[in-house]
Coordinates of C-alpha atoms in Angstrom, one line a residue:
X900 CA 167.7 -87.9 37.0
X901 CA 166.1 -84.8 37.9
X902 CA 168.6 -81.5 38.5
X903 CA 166.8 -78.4 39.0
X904 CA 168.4 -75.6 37.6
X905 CA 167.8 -73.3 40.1
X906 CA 169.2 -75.3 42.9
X907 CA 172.8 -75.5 43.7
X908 CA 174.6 -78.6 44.3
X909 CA 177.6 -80.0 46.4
X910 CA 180.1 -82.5 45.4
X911 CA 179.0 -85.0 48.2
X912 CA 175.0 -84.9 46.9
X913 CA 173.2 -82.3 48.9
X914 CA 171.6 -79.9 47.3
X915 CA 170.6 -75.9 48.2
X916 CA 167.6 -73.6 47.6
X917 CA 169.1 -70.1 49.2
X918 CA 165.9 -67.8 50.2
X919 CA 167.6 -64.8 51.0
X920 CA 169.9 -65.6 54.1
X921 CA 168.0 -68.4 54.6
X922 CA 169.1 -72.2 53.0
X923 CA 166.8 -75.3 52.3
X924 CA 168.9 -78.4 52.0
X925 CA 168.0 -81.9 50.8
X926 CA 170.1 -84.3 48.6
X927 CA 169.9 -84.8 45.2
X928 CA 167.4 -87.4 43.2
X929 CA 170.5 -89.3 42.2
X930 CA 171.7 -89.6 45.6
X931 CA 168.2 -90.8 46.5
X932 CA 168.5 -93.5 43.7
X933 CA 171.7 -94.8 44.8
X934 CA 170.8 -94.9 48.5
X935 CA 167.4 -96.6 47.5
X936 CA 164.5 -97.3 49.7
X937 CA 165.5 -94.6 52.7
X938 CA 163.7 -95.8 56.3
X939 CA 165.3 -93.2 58.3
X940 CA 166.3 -89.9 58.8
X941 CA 168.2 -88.3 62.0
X942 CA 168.8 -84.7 62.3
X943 CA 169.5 -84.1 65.5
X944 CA 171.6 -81.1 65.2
X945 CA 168.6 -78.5 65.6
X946 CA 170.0 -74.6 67.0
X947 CA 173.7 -75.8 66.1
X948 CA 176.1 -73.6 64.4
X949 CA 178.0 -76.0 61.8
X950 CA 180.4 -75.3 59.9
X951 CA 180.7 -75.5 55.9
X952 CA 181.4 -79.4 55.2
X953 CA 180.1 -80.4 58.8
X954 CA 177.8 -83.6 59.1
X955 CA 174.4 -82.2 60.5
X956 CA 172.8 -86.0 60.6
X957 CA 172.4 -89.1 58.8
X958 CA 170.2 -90.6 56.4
X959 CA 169.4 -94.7 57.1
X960 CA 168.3 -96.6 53.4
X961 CA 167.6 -100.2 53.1
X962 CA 171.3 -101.3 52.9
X963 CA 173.3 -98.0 54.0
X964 CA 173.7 -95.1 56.4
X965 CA 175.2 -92.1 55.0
X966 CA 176.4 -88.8 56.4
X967 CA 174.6 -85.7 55.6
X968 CA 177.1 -82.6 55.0
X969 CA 176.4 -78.9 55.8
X970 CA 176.8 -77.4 52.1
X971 CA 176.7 -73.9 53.8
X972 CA 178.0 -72.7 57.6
X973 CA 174.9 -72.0 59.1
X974 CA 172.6 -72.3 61.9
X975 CA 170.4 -75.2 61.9
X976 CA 166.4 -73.6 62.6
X977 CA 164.5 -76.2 61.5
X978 CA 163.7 -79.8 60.7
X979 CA 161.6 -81.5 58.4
X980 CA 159.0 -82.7 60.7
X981 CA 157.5 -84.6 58.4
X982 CA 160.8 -86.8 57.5
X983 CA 160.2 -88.8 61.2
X984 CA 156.6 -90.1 60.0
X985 CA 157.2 -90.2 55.9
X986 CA 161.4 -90.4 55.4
X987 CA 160.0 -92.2 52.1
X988 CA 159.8 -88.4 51.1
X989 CA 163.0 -88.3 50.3
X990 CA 162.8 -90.7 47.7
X991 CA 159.5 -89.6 46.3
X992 CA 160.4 -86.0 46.0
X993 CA 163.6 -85.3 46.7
X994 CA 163.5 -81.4 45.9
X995 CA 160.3 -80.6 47.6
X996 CA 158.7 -82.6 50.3
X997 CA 161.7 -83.8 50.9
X998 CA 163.9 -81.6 52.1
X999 CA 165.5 -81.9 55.3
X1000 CA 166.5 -79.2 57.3
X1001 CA 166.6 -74.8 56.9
X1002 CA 169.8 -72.9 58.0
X1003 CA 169.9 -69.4 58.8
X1004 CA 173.4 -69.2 56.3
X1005 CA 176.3 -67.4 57.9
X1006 CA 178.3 -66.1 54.9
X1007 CA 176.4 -66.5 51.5
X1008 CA 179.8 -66.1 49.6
X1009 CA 180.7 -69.3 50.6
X1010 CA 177.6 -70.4 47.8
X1011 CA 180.0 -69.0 44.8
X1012 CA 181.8 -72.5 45.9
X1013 CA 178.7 -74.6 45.0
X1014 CA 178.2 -76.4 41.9
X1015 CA 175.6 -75.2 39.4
X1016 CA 173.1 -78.0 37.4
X1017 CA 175.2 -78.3 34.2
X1018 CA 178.5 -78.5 36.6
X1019 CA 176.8 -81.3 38.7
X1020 CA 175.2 -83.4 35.9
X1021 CA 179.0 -83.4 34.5
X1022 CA 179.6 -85.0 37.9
X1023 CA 177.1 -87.7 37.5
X1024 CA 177.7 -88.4 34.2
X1025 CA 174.6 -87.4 33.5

């Protein structure tokens, strides 16, 4: 399983590239692998202000639906447009094509709360 070390990580399998005030957030390559084959994603929380912990959409596999979680309060500005034509993207690259939506973040304290790469490969056993 790949863990980028410059990414933090929740406990729930989203993951967070902070740029600034601004967050990128995906999930992880292991959650990815235990979804498997993903056919769907729906975001449809675009200009929302979530909370930390919210669901901001869903992600459809094969044989599951699962909630997405906010990792950070934030403002939802944007949408992976290229998850309605390719949601396979999540499973090909997890941490790059793949991501899912950008937040404008709201507090970037709430971040010292996220896991680091070592902290969250000790949560997958990894």
């Amino acid at each position: 399983m790949k863990i980028p070390e410059n990414l933090l990580y929740t406990e729930d399998h989203e993951w967070v590239r902070l740029e600034n005030e601004f967050a990128y957030i995906g999930i992880t390559d292991f959650a990815q692998h235990e979804l498997g084959d993903i056919v769907y994603v729906e975001i449809e929380t675009l200009g929302e202000n979530l909370k930390q912990h919210e669901v901001f959409g869903t992600v459809e596999a094969v044989k599951t639906v699962s909630d997405l979680f906010l990792p950070l309060a934030g403002e939802i500005l944007e949408i992976n447009p290229k998850l309605e034509a390719n949601p396979e993207l999540v499973n090909s690259d997890p941490y790059g094509e793949g991501w899912m939506i950008k937040i404008k973040v709201e507090n970037l304290f709430d971040a010292e709360g996220l896991l680091r790469s070592a902290s969250y490969a000790s949560l997958i056993g990894g």
